[in-house]
Amino acid sequence: MNFGTVGTSWITSSFIQASQEVNNFTLTAVYSRSEQKVKDFAEKHQAPFVYTDLEEMAKSDKLDCIYIASPNSLHFEQAKLFLQHKKHVICEKPIFSNTKEFQEAFQVAEENGVYLFEAIRNIHTPNFEVLKHAVEKIGPVTSTILHRNRYSSKYKEYLAGGRPNVFTAEFSGGALTDLGIYPLALAVSLFGKPKQVSYVANMLESGVDGSGTLTLEYDNFVSTVMCSKISTSYIPCEIQGENGSILFDDAGSILDMKYIDNSSGQEEPIQTYSLEDNMQYEITNFLQIITSQNNEEYNRLKELSLLTLSITEEARKQNNIIYGSER
């Protein structure tokens, strides 16, 4: 299968690098509005074709699938364009700005007989499978603290008066939709749909959240999801149960896992995998769904993406975070 990319940031380079570990998935084309930038990017990654016109790229018979990693607010129109030209789409998280865009895009995918995926890499890794099995050991869950707090390289630019995309409502930015999606996806993948959600945001003057705490209320416990792009956390994530607790590093990589027994206090290391190119697992899963037409798994991932998006949409509503496309 031949694929192309939209976006020239580090995440696109990481996706291309990860694709080299996947069989039958070949980079064919890259896109940027800037001719010089796209030529440099193509040379860096040895892509044979370059495009500065998105419509022309969508019409091309040189690719079967597109990976979109443009600013968040552009995902919907770009994805819809490729879907209408019968290209499979892998869209970097967050997949879209709101559930209205989500429903329309998936309808277009269905009408054109192609697949649409959200790239939330942590829930596709072997370490997520390790975590799922480890949680079974702790008995009934009583509480969780899951987080992804990373000081953004763009924050100093914002403080200096700049308008980096990730800190603006115009481009559907903010901490929860950018970084909070990782711990949120873990929570709903493990525990399902919560009864109630509540988000306390640390708002920036630009109209988006620089950090925040999201609580997900379940029948017998509360899952706390923390995220930040203006500070970094150095404490582990924790899932507590009646028998013991599972601790691991941040929700993005799920490394350095251990079990602590409540009765004895004894610590037991849990083996995880060192995953330098952990995007390869989501690519492999998506390709397997496409080639085998595994619609059951496809619909499971679709519903998971819809659930995470509906939660972030509700969280934004509670804090009057209104994206540019919603005004």
JSON list of C-alpha atoms in Angstrom, two decimals, residues 65-287:
[
{"chain": "A", "resi": 65, "resn": "CYS", "atom": "CA", "xyz": [-3.75, 6.10, 2.01]},
{"chain": "A", "resi": 66, "resn": "ILE", "atom": "CA", "xyz": [-2.95, 9.47, 3.56]},
{"chain": "A", "resi": 67, "resn": "TYR", "atom": "CA", "xyz": [-1.56, 10.38, 6.97]},
{"chain": "A", "resi": 68, "resn": "ILE", "atom": "CA", "xyz": [-2.70, 13.81, 8.17]},
{"chain": "A", "resi": 69, "resn": "ALA", "atom": "CA", "xyz": [-0.71, 15.66, 10.83]},
{"chain": "A", "resi": 70, "resn": "SER", "atom": "CA", "xyz": [-1.60, 19.26, 10.05]},
{"chain": "A", "resi": 71, "resn": "PRO", "atom": "CA", "xyz": [-2.90, 21.73, 12.68]},
{"chain": "A", "resi": 72, "resn": "ASN", "atom": "CA", "xyz": [-5.95, 20.27, 14.41]},
{"chain": "A", "resi": 73, "resn": "SER", "atom": "CA", "xyz": [-8.49, 22.63, 12.89]},
{"chain": "A", "resi": 74, "resn": "LEU", "atom": "CA", "xyz": [-7.51, 21.57, 9.37]},
{"chain": "A", "resi": 75, "resn": "HIS", "atom": "CA", "xyz": [-8.04, 17.83, 9.90]},
{"chain": "A", "resi": 76, "resn": "PHE", "atom": "CA", "xyz": [-11.72, 17.77, 8.96]},
{"chain": "A", "resi": 77, "resn": "GLU", "atom": "CA", "xyz": [-11.64, 19.45, 5.55]},
{"chain": "A", "resi": 78, "resn": "GLN", "atom": "CA", "xyz": [-8.42, 17.71, 4.55]},
{"chain": "A", "resi": 79, "resn": "ALA", "atom": "CA", "xyz": [-9.63, 14.27, 5.64]},
{"chain": "A", "resi": 80, "resn": "LYS", "atom": "CA", "xyz": [-12.96, 14.77, 3.88]},
{"chain": "A", "resi": 81, "resn": "LEU", "atom": "CA", "xyz": [-11.20, 15.70, 0.65]},
{"chain": "A", "resi": 82, "resn": "PHE", "atom": "CA", "xyz": [-9.13, 12.52, 0.60]},
{"chain": "A", "resi": 83, "resn": "LEU", "atom": "CA", "xyz": [-12.07, 10.35, 1.63]},
{"chain": "A", "resi": 84, "resn": "GLN", "atom": "CA", "xyz": [-14.11, 11.77, -1.24]},
{"chain": "A", "resi": 85, "resn": "HIS", "atom": "CA", "xyz": [-11.33, 10.64, -3.57]},
{"chain": "A", "resi": 86, "resn": "LYS", "atom": "CA", "xyz": [-11.47, 7.15, -2.09]},
{"chain": "A", "resi": 87, "resn": "LYS", "atom": "CA", "xyz": [-8.26, 7.31, -0.07]},
{"chain": "A", "resi": 88, "resn": "HIS", "atom": "CA", "xyz": [-7.98, 5.69, 3.35]},
{"chain": "A", "resi": 89, "resn": "VAL", "atom": "CA", "xyz": [-7.17, 8.31, 5.99]},
{"chain": "A", "resi": 90, "resn": "ILE", "atom": "CA", "xyz": [-5.06, 8.03, 9.15]},
{"chain": "A", "resi": 91, "resn": "CYS", "atom": "CA", "xyz": [-5.55, 11.25, 11.10]},
{"chain": "A", "resi": 92, "resn": "GLU", "atom": "CA", "xyz": [-3.28, 12.22, 13.97]},
{"chain": "A", "resi": 93, "resn": "LYS", "atom": "CA", "xyz": [-5.04, 12.79, 17.27]},
{"chain": "A", "resi": 94, "resn": "PRO", "atom": "CA", "xyz": [-7.22, 14.67, 18.00]},
{"chain": "A", "resi": 95, "resn": "ILE", "atom": "CA", "xyz": [-9.03, 13.39, 14.95]},
{"chain": "A", "resi": 96, "resn": "PHE", "atom": "CA", "xyz": [-11.41, 16.36, 14.64]},
{"chain": "A", "resi": 97, "resn": "SER", "atom": "CA", "xyz": [-12.51, 19.44, 16.54]},
{"chain": "A", "resi": 98, "resn": "ASN", "atom": "CA", "xyz": [-15.97, 18.17, 17.50]},
{"chain": "A", "resi": 99, "resn": "THR", "atom": "CA", "xyz": [-18.45, 15.33, 17.11]},
{"chain": "A", "resi": 100, "resn": "LYS", "atom": "CA", "xyz": [-20.32, 17.05, 14.28]},
{"chain": "A", "resi": 101, "resn": "GLU", "atom": "CA", "xyz": [-17.20, 16.91, 12.12]},
{"chain": "A", "resi": 102, "resn": "PHE", "atom": "CA", "xyz": [-16.63, 13.32, 13.26]},
{"chain": "A", "resi": 103, "resn": "GLN", "atom": "CA", "xyz": [-20.06, 12.10, 12.18]},
{"chain": "A", "resi": 104, "resn": "GLU", "atom": "CA", "xyz": [-19.87, 13.81, 8.80]},
{"chain": "A", "resi": 105, "resn": "ALA", "atom": "CA", "xyz": [-16.37, 12.53, 8.01]},
{"chain": "A", "resi": 106, "resn": "PHE", "atom": "CA", "xyz": [-17.19, 8.94, 8.90]},
{"chain": "A", "resi": 107, "resn": "GLN", "atom": "CA", "xyz": [-20.31, 9.18, 6.76]},
{"chain": "A", "resi": 108, "resn": "VAL", "atom": "CA", "xyz": [-18.15, 10.29, 3.82]},
{"chain": "A", "resi": 109, "resn": "ALA", "atom": "CA", "xyz": [-15.77, 7.38, 4.48]},
{"chain": "A", "resi": 110, "resn": "GLU", "atom": "CA", "xyz": [-18.65, 4.91, 4.44]},
{"chain": "A", "resi": 111, "resn": "GLU", "atom": "CA", "xyz": [-20.13, 6.37, 1.26]},
{"chain": "A", "resi": 112, "resn": "ASN", "atom": "CA", "xyz": [-16.79, 5.99, -0.52]},
{"chain": "A", "resi": 113, "resn": "GLY", "atom": "CA", "xyz": [-15.89, 2.53, 0.79]},
{"chain": "A", "resi": 114, "resn": "VAL", "atom": "CA", "xyz": [-12.72, 3.61, 2.59]},
{"chain": "A", "resi": 115, "resn": "TYR", "atom": "CA", "xyz": [-11.47, 3.59, 6.18]},
{"chain": "A", "resi": 116, "resn": "LEU", "atom": "CA", "xyz": [-10.84, 6.49, 8.54]},
{"chain": "A", "resi": 117, "resn": "PHE", "atom": "CA", "xyz": [-8.67, 6.10, 11.65]},
{"chain": "A", "resi": 118, "resn": "GLU", "atom": "CA", "xyz": [-7.52, 8.23, 14.57]},
{"chain": "A", "resi": 119, "resn": "ALA", "atom": "CA", "xyz": [-3.85, 7.77, 15.45]},
{"chain": "A", "resi": 120, "resn": "ILE", "atom": "CA", "xyz": [-3.75, 7.49, 19.26]},
{"chain": "A", "resi": 121, "resn": "ARG", "atom": "CA", "xyz": [-0.58, 5.45, 19.42]},
{"chain": "A", "resi": 122, "resn": "ASN", "atom": "CA", "xyz": [-0.45, 4.41, 23.09]},
{"chain": "A", "resi": 123, "resn": "ILE", "atom": "CA", "xyz": [-3.55, 2.18, 22.96]},
{"chain": "A", "resi": 124, "resn": "HIS", "atom": "CA", "xyz": [-2.09, 0.14, 20.09]},
{"chain": "A", "resi": 125, "resn": "THR", "atom": "CA", "xyz": [1.21, -0.76, 21.74]},
{"chain": "A", "resi": 126, "resn": "PRO", "atom": "CA", "xyz": [2.24, -4.04, 23.39]},
{"chain": "A", "resi": 127, "resn": "ASN", "atom": "CA", "xyz": [2.64, -2.11, 26.64]},
{"chain": "A", "resi": 128, "resn": "PHE", "atom": "CA", "xyz": [-1.08, -1.31, 26.63]},
{"chain": "A", "resi": 129, "resn": "GLU", "atom": "CA", "xyz": [-1.79, -5.04, 26.44]},
{"chain": "A", "resi": 130, "resn": "VAL", "atom": "CA", "xyz": [0.59, -5.55, 29.39]},
{"chain": "A", "resi": 131, "resn": "LEU", "atom": "CA", "xyz": [-1.28, -2.87, 31.34]},
{"chain": "A", "resi": 132, "resn": "LYS", "atom": "CA", "xyz": [-4.67, -4.44, 30.63]},
{"chain": "A", "resi": 133, "resn": "HIS", "atom": "CA", "xyz": [-3.51, -7.78, 32.04]},
{"chain": "A", "resi": 134, "resn": "ALA", "atom": "CA", "xyz": [-1.81, -6.10, 35.00]},
{"chain": "A", "resi": 135, "resn": "VAL", "atom": "CA", "xyz": [-5.02, -4.29, 35.99]},
{"chain": "A", "resi": 136, "resn": "GLU", "atom": "CA", "xyz": [-6.72, -7.67, 36.40]},
{"chain": "A", "resi": 137, "resn": "LYS", "atom": "CA", "xyz": [-4.33, -8.37, 39.27]},
{"chain": "A", "resi": 138, "resn": "ILE", "atom": "CA", "xyz": [-5.33, -5.45, 41.48]},
{"chain": "A", "resi": 139, "resn": "GLY", "atom": "CA", "xyz": [-8.94, -6.49, 42.06]},
{"chain": "A", "resi": 140, "resn": "PRO", "atom": "CA", "xyz": [-11.80, -4.00, 41.94]},
{"chain": "A", "resi": 141, "resn": "VAL", "atom": "CA", "xyz": [-10.49, -0.58, 40.88]},
{"chain": "A", "resi": 142, "resn": "THR", "atom": "CA", "xyz": [-10.86, 2.12, 43.52]},
{"chain": "A", "resi": 143, "resn": "SER", "atom": "CA", "xyz": [-9.11, 5.12, 41.95]},
{"chain": "A", "resi": 144, "resn": "THR", "atom": "CA", "xyz": [-6.83, 6.11, 39.08]},
{"chain": "A", "resi": 145, "resn": "ILE", "atom": "CA", "xyz": [-4.46, 8.99, 38.39]},
{"chain": "A", "resi": 146, "resn": "LEU", "atom": "CA", "xyz": [-3.43, 9.15, 34.73]},
{"chain": "A", "resi": 147, "resn": "HIS", "atom": "CA", "xyz": [-1.50, 12.03, 33.23]},
{"chain": "A", "resi": 148, "resn": "ARG", "atom": "CA", "xyz": [0.48, 13.47, 30.36]},
{"chain": "A", "resi": 149, "resn": "ASN", "atom": "CA", "xyz": [2.17, 16.69, 31.44]},
{"chain": "A", "resi": 150, "resn": "ARG", "atom": "CA", "xyz": [4.90, 18.02, 29.16]},
{"chain": "A", "resi": 151, "resn": "TYR", "atom": "CA", "xyz": [6.24, 21.57, 29.05]},
{"chain": "A", "resi": 152, "resn": "SER", "atom": "CA", "xyz": [5.72, 22.64, 25.46]},
{"chain": "A", "resi": 153, "resn": "SER", "atom": "CA", "xyz": [8.61, 23.90, 23.36]},
{"chain": "A", "resi": 154, "resn": "LYS", "atom": "CA", "xyz": [6.11, 26.45, 22.01]},
{"chain": "A", "resi": 155, "resn": "TYR", "atom": "CA", "xyz": [5.15, 27.90, 25.41]},
{"chain": "A", "resi": 156, "resn": "LYS", "atom": "CA", "xyz": [7.99, 30.42, 25.58]},
{"chain": "A", "resi": 157, "resn": "GLU", "atom": "CA", "xyz": [6.95, 31.68, 22.17]},
{"chain": "A", "resi": 158, "resn": "TYR", "atom": "CA", "xyz": [3.41, 32.08, 23.50]},
{"chain": "A", "resi": 159, "resn": "LEU", "atom": "CA", "xyz": [4.62, 33.93, 26.61]},
{"chain": "A", "resi": 160, "resn": "ALA", "atom": "CA", "xyz": [6.64, 36.24, 24.38]},
{"chain": "A", "resi": 161, "resn": "GLY", "atom": "CA", "xyz": [3.47, 37.26, 22.58]},
{"chain": "A", "resi": 162, "resn": "GLY", "atom": "CA", "xyz": [3.46, 34.71, 19.78]},
{"chain": "A", "resi": 163, "resn": "ARG", "atom": "CA", "xyz": [0.47, 32.67, 18.61]},
{"chain": "A", "resi": 164, "resn": "PRO", "atom": "CA", "xyz": [1.64, 29.09, 18.16]},
{"chain": "A", "resi": 165, "resn": "ASN", "atom": "CA", "xyz": [-1.17, 26.92, 16.78]},
{"chain": "A", "resi": 166, "resn": "VAL", "atom": "CA", "xyz": [-1.31, 24.58, 19.74]},
{"chain": "A", "resi": 167, "resn": "PHE", "atom": "CA", "xyz": [-2.15, 27.47, 22.08]},
{"chain": "A", "resi": 168, "resn": "THR", "atom": "CA", "xyz": [-4.95, 28.99, 20.00]},
{"chain": "A", "resi": 169, "resn": "ALA", "atom": "CA", "xyz": [-8.67, 28.27, 19.70]},
{"chain": "A", "resi": 170, "resn": "GLU", "atom": "CA", "xyz": [-8.49, 29.16, 16.00]},
{"chain": "A", "resi": 171, "resn": "PHE", "atom": "CA", "xyz": [-6.46, 25.99, 15.38]},
{"chain": "A", "resi": 172, "resn": "SER", "atom": "CA", "xyz": [-8.35, 23.84, 17.94]},
{"chain": "A", "resi": 173, "resn": "GLY", "atom": "CA", "xyz": [-5.49, 23.80, 20.43]},
{"chain": "A", "resi": 174, "resn": "GLY", "atom": "CA", "xyz": [-5.18, 23.29, 24.16]},
{"chain": "A", "resi": 175, "resn": "ALA", "atom": "CA", "xyz": [-3.77, 20.78, 26.61]},
{"chain": "A", "resi": 176, "resn": "LEU", "atom": "CA", "xyz": [-6.66, 18.34, 26.88]},
{"chain": "A", "resi": 177, "resn": "THR", "atom": "CA", "xyz": [-7.10, 17.67, 23.17]},
{"chain": "A", "resi": 178, "resn": "ASP", "atom": "CA", "xyz": [-3.36, 17.57, 22.51]},
{"chain": "A", "resi": 179, "resn": "LEU", "atom": "CA", "xyz": [-1.83, 15.71, 25.48]},
{"chain": "A", "resi": 180, "resn": "GLY", "atom": "CA", "xyz": [-4.83, 14.77, 27.61]},
{"chain": "A", "resi": 181, "resn": "ILE", "atom": "CA", "xyz": [-6.04, 12.50, 24.84]},
{"chain": "A", "resi": 182, "resn": "TYR", "atom": "CA", "xyz": [-3.40, 9.91, 25.87]},
{"chain": "A", "resi": 183, "resn": "PRO", "atom": "CA", "xyz": [-4.52, 9.35, 29.49]},
{"chain": "A", "resi": 184, "resn": "LEU", "atom": "CA", "xyz": [-8.15, 9.83, 28.48]},
{"chain": "A", "resi": 185, "resn": "ALA", "atom": "CA", "xyz": [-7.86, 7.14, 25.81]},
{"chain": "A", "resi": 186, "resn": "LEU", "atom": "CA", "xyz": [-6.27, 4.82, 28.37]},
{"chain": "A", "resi": 187, "resn": "ALA", "atom": "CA", "xyz": [-9.09, 5.41, 30.84]},
{"chain": "A", "resi": 188, "resn": "VAL", "atom": "CA", "xyz": [-11.97, 4.80, 28.43]},
{"chain": "A", "resi": 189, "resn": "SER", "atom": "CA", "xyz": [-10.18, 1.87, 26.78]},
{"chain": "A", "resi": 190, "resn": "LEU", "atom": "CA", "xyz": [-9.79, 0.20, 30.17]},
{"chain": "A", "resi": 191, "resn": "PHE", "atom": "CA", "xyz": [-13.03, 1.23, 31.88]},
{"chain": "A", "resi": 192, "resn": "GLY", "atom": "CA", "xyz": [-15.49, 2.29, 29.20]},
{"chain": "A", "resi": 193, "resn": "LYS", "atom": "CA", "xyz": [-17.87, 5.22, 29.14]},
{"chain": "A", "resi": 194, "resn": "PRO", "atom": "CA", "xyz": [-18.04, 7.23, 32.39]},
{"chain": "A", "resi": 195, "resn": "LYS", "atom": "CA", "xyz": [-21.33, 8.26, 33.97]},
{"chain": "A", "resi": 196, "resn": "GLN", "atom": "CA", "xyz": [-20.25, 11.86, 34.29]},
{"chain": "A", "resi": 197, "resn": "VAL", "atom": "CA", "xyz": [-17.28, 14.07, 33.38]},
{"chain": "A", "resi": 198, "resn": "SER", "atom": "CA", "xyz": [-15.99, 17.29, 34.88]},
{"chain": "A", "resi": 199, "resn": "TYR", "atom": "CA", "xyz": [-13.05, 19.40, 33.70]},
{"chain": "A", "resi": 200, "resn": "VAL", "atom": "CA", "xyz": [-11.29, 22.14, 35.66]},
{"chain": "A", "resi": 201, "resn": "ALA", "atom": "CA", "xyz": [-9.11, 24.04, 33.20]},
{"chain": "A", "resi": 202, "resn": "ASN", "atom": "CA", "xyz": [-6.22, 26.42, 33.74]},
{"chain": "A", "resi": 203, "resn": "MET", "atom": "CA", "xyz": [-7.21, 28.86, 31.03]},
{"chain": "A", "resi": 204, "resn": "LEU", "atom": "CA", "xyz": [-4.84, 30.95, 28.96]},
{"chain": "A", "resi": 205, "resn": "GLU", "atom": "CA", "xyz": [-5.69, 34.39, 27.58]},
{"chain": "A", "resi": 206, "resn": "SER", "atom": "CA", "xyz": [-5.80, 32.88, 24.10]},
{"chain": "A", "resi": 207, "resn": "GLY", "atom": "CA", "xyz": [-8.99, 31.03, 25.05]},
{"chain": "A", "resi": 208, "resn": "VAL", "atom": "CA", "xyz": [-7.65, 27.48, 25.46]},
{"chain": "A", "resi": 209, "resn": "ASP", "atom": "CA", "xyz": [-6.48, 25.39, 28.39]},
{"chain": "A", "resi": 210, "resn": "GLY", "atom": "CA", "xyz": [-2.79, 25.39, 29.24]},
{"chain": "A", "resi": 211, "resn": "SER", "atom": "CA", "xyz": [-3.40, 22.59, 31.73]},
{"chain": "A", "resi": 212, "resn": "GLY", "atom": "CA", "xyz": [-6.29, 20.97, 33.52]},
{"chain": "A", "resi": 213, "resn": "THR", "atom": "CA", "xyz": [-7.76, 18.12, 35.54]},
{"chain": "A", "resi": 214, "resn": "LEU", "atom": "CA", "xyz": [-10.51, 15.94, 34.13]},
{"chain": "A", "resi": 215, "resn": "THR", "atom": "CA", "xyz": [-12.52, 13.62, 36.38]},
{"chain": "A", "resi": 216, "resn": "LEU", "atom": "CA", "xyz": [-14.36, 10.63, 34.98]},
{"chain": "A", "resi": 217, "resn": "GLU", "atom": "CA", "xyz": [-17.01, 9.23, 37.32]},
{"chain": "A", "resi": 218, "resn": "TYR", "atom": "CA", "xyz": [-17.67, 5.48, 37.18]},
{"chain": "A", "resi": 219, "resn": "ASP", "atom": "CA", "xyz": [-19.96, 3.34, 39.36]},
{"chain": "A", "resi": 220, "resn": "ASN", "atom": "CA", "xyz": [-17.42, 2.59, 42.10]},
{"chain": "A", "resi": 221, "resn": "PHE", "atom": "CA", "xyz": [-14.46, 4.88, 41.47]},
{"chain": "A", "resi": 222, "resn": "VAL", "atom": "CA", "xyz": [-13.28, 8.11, 39.91]},
{"chain": "A", "resi": 223, "resn": "SER", "atom": "CA", "xyz": [-10.56, 8.27, 37.27]},
{"chain": "A", "resi": 224, "resn": "THR", "atom": "CA", "xyz": [-8.51, 11.46, 37.36]},
{"chain": "A", "resi": 225, "resn": "VAL", "atom": "CA", "xyz": [-6.90, 12.59, 34.12]},
{"chain": "A", "resi": 226, "resn": "MET", "atom": "CA", "xyz": [-4.34, 15.38, 34.27]},
{"chain": "A", "resi": 227, "resn": "CYS", "atom": "CA", "xyz": [-2.71, 17.17, 31.36]},
{"chain": "A", "resi": 228, "resn": "SER", "atom": "CA", "xyz": [-0.45, 20.15, 30.84]},
{"chain": "A", "resi": 229, "resn": "LYS", "atom": "CA", "xyz": [1.50, 21.91, 28.14]},
{"chain": "A", "resi": 230, "resn": "ILE", "atom": "CA", "xyz": [2.86, 24.55, 30.54]},
{"chain": "A", "resi": 231, "resn": "SER", "atom": "CA", "xyz": [4.55, 22.26, 33.09]},
{"chain": "A", "resi": 232, "resn": "THR", "atom": "CA", "xyz": [6.04, 18.78, 33.36]},
{"chain": "A", "resi": 233, "resn": "SER", "atom": "CA", "xyz": [5.14, 16.03, 35.83]},
{"chain": "A", "resi": 234, "resn": "TYR", "atom": "CA", "xyz": [7.76, 13.67, 37.23]},
{"chain": "A", "resi": 235, "resn": "ILE", "atom": "CA", "xyz": [5.43, 11.37, 39.17]},
{"chain": "A", "resi": 236, "resn": "PRO", "atom": "CA", "xyz": [4.08, 8.06, 37.85]},
{"chain": "A", "resi": 237, "resn": "CYS", "atom": "CA", "xyz": [0.56, 7.21, 36.79]},
{"chain": "A", "resi": 238, "resn": "GLU", "atom": "CA", "xyz": [-1.29, 4.96, 39.22]},
{"chain": "A", "resi": 239, "resn": "ILE", "atom": "CA", "xyz": [-4.25, 2.60, 39.02]},
{"chain": "A", "resi": 240, "resn": "GLN", "atom": "CA", "xyz": [-5.35, 1.58, 42.52]},
{"chain": "A", "resi": 241, "resn": "GLY", "atom": "CA", "xyz": [-7.33, -1.52, 43.41]},
{"chain": "A", "resi": 242, "resn": "GLU", "atom": "CA", "xyz": [-8.41, -3.40, 46.52]},
{"chain": "A", "resi": 243, "resn": "ASN", "atom": "CA", "xyz": [-5.51, -5.87, 46.14]},
{"chain": "A", "resi": 244, "resn": "GLY", "atom": "CA", "xyz": [-2.78, -3.46, 45.07]},
{"chain": "A", "resi": 245, "resn": "SER", "atom": "CA", "xyz": [-1.72, -0.75, 42.68]},
{"chain": "A", "resi": 246, "resn": "ILE", "atom": "CA", "xyz": [-0.15, -0.56, 39.23]},
{"chain": "A", "resi": 247, "resn": "LEU", "atom": "CA", "xyz": [2.35, 2.26, 38.70]},
{"chain": "A", "resi": 248, "resn": "PHE", "atom": "CA", "xyz": [3.93, 3.31, 35.40]},
{"chain": "A", "resi": 249, "resn": "ASP", "atom": "CA", "xyz": [5.41, 6.38, 33.82]},
{"chain": "A", "resi": 250, "resn": "ASP", "atom": "CA", "xyz": [3.30, 8.80, 31.80]},
{"chain": "A", "resi": 251, "resn": "ALA", "atom": "CA", "xyz": [0.33, 7.66, 29.78]},
{"chain": "A", "resi": 252, "resn": "GLY", "atom": "CA", "xyz": [2.00, 8.16, 26.43]},
{"chain": "A", "resi": 253, "resn": "SER", "atom": "CA", "xyz": [4.62, 5.42, 26.65]},
{"chain": "A", "resi": 254, "resn": "ILE", "atom": "CA", "xyz": [3.43, 3.20, 29.57]},
{"chain": "A", "resi": 255, "resn": "LEU", "atom": "CA", "xyz": [6.95, 2.22, 30.65]},
{"chain": "A", "resi": 256, "resn": "ASP", "atom": "CA", "xyz": [8.60, 1.27, 33.98]},
{"chain": "A", "resi": 257, "resn": "MET", "atom": "CA", "xyz": [5.56, -0.60, 35.24]},
{"chain": "A", "resi": 258, "resn": "LYS", "atom": "CA", "xyz": [5.32, -2.25, 38.65]},
{"chain": "A", "resi": 259, "resn": "TYR", "atom": "CA", "xyz": [2.76, -3.81, 40.96]},
{"chain": "A", "resi": 260, "resn": "ILE", "atom": "CA", "xyz": [2.65, -2.97, 44.69]},
{"chain": "A", "resi": 261, "resn": "ASP", "atom": "CA", "xyz": [0.72, -5.38, 46.92]},
{"chain": "A", "resi": 262, "resn": "ASN", "atom": "CA", "xyz": [-1.58, -3.70, 49.46]},
{"chain": "A", "resi": 263, "resn": "SER", "atom": "CA", "xyz": [-1.10, -6.34, 52.18]},
{"chain": "A", "resi": 264, "resn": "SER", "atom": "CA", "xyz": [2.67, -6.82, 52.07]},
{"chain": "A", "resi": 265, "resn": "GLY", "atom": "CA", "xyz": [3.81, -3.59, 50.43]},
{"chain": "A", "resi": 266, "resn": "GLN", "atom": "CA", "xyz": [6.02, -5.72, 48.22]},
{"chain": "A", "resi": 267, "resn": "GLU", "atom": "CA", "xyz": [6.94, -4.29, 44.82]},
{"chain": "A", "resi": 268, "resn": "GLU", "atom": "CA", "xyz": [6.95, -6.51, 41.75]},
{"chain": "A", "resi": 269, "resn": "PRO", "atom": "CA", "xyz": [8.39, -5.19, 38.46]},
{"chain": "A", "resi": 270, "resn": "ILE", "atom": "CA", "xyz": [6.26, -5.84, 35.39]},
{"chain": "A", "resi": 271, "resn": "GLN", "atom": "CA", "xyz": [8.13, -6.29, 32.13]},
{"chain": "A", "resi": 272, "resn": "THR", "atom": "CA", "xyz": [7.34, -3.74, 29.43]},
{"chain": "A", "resi": 273, "resn": "TYR", "atom": "CA", "xyz": [8.77, -3.18, 25.98]},
{"chain": "A", "resi": 274, "resn": "SER", "atom": "CA", "xyz": [11.18, -0.39, 25.09]},
{"chain": "A", "resi": 275, "resn": "LEU", "atom": "CA", "xyz": [9.40, 1.15, 22.13]},
{"chain": "A", "resi": 276, "resn": "GLU", "atom": "CA", "xyz": [11.45, 3.67, 20.20]},
{"chain": "A", "resi": 277, "resn": "ASP", "atom": "CA", "xyz": [9.10, 3.69, 17.20]},
{"chain": "A", "resi": 278, "resn": "ASN", "atom": "CA", "xyz": [5.82, 2.95, 18.95]},
{"chain": "A", "resi": 279, "resn": "MET", "atom": "CA", "xyz": [3.78, 4.36, 16.05]},
{"chain": "A", "resi": 280, "resn": "GLN", "atom": "CA", "xyz": [4.48, 1.21, 14.05]},
{"chain": "A", "resi": 281, "resn": "TYR", "atom": "CA", "xyz": [1.88, -0.71, 16.07]},
{"chain": "A", "resi": 282, "resn": "GLU", "atom": "CA", "xyz": [-1.01, 1.56, 15.17]},
{"chain": "A", "resi": 283, "resn": "ILE", "atom": "CA", "xyz": [0.05, 1.45, 11.51]},
{"chain": "A", "resi": 284, "resn": "THR", "atom": "CA", "xyz": [0.14, -2.35, 11.62]},
{"chain": "A", "resi": 285, "resn": "ASN", "atom": "CA", "xyz": [-3.32, -2.50, 13.21]},
{"chain": "A", "resi": 286, "resn": "PHE", "atom": "CA", "xyz": [-4.82, -0.08, 10.69]},
{"chain": "A", "resi": 287, "resn": "LEU", "atom": "CA", "xyz": [-3.37, -1.99, 7.73]}
]
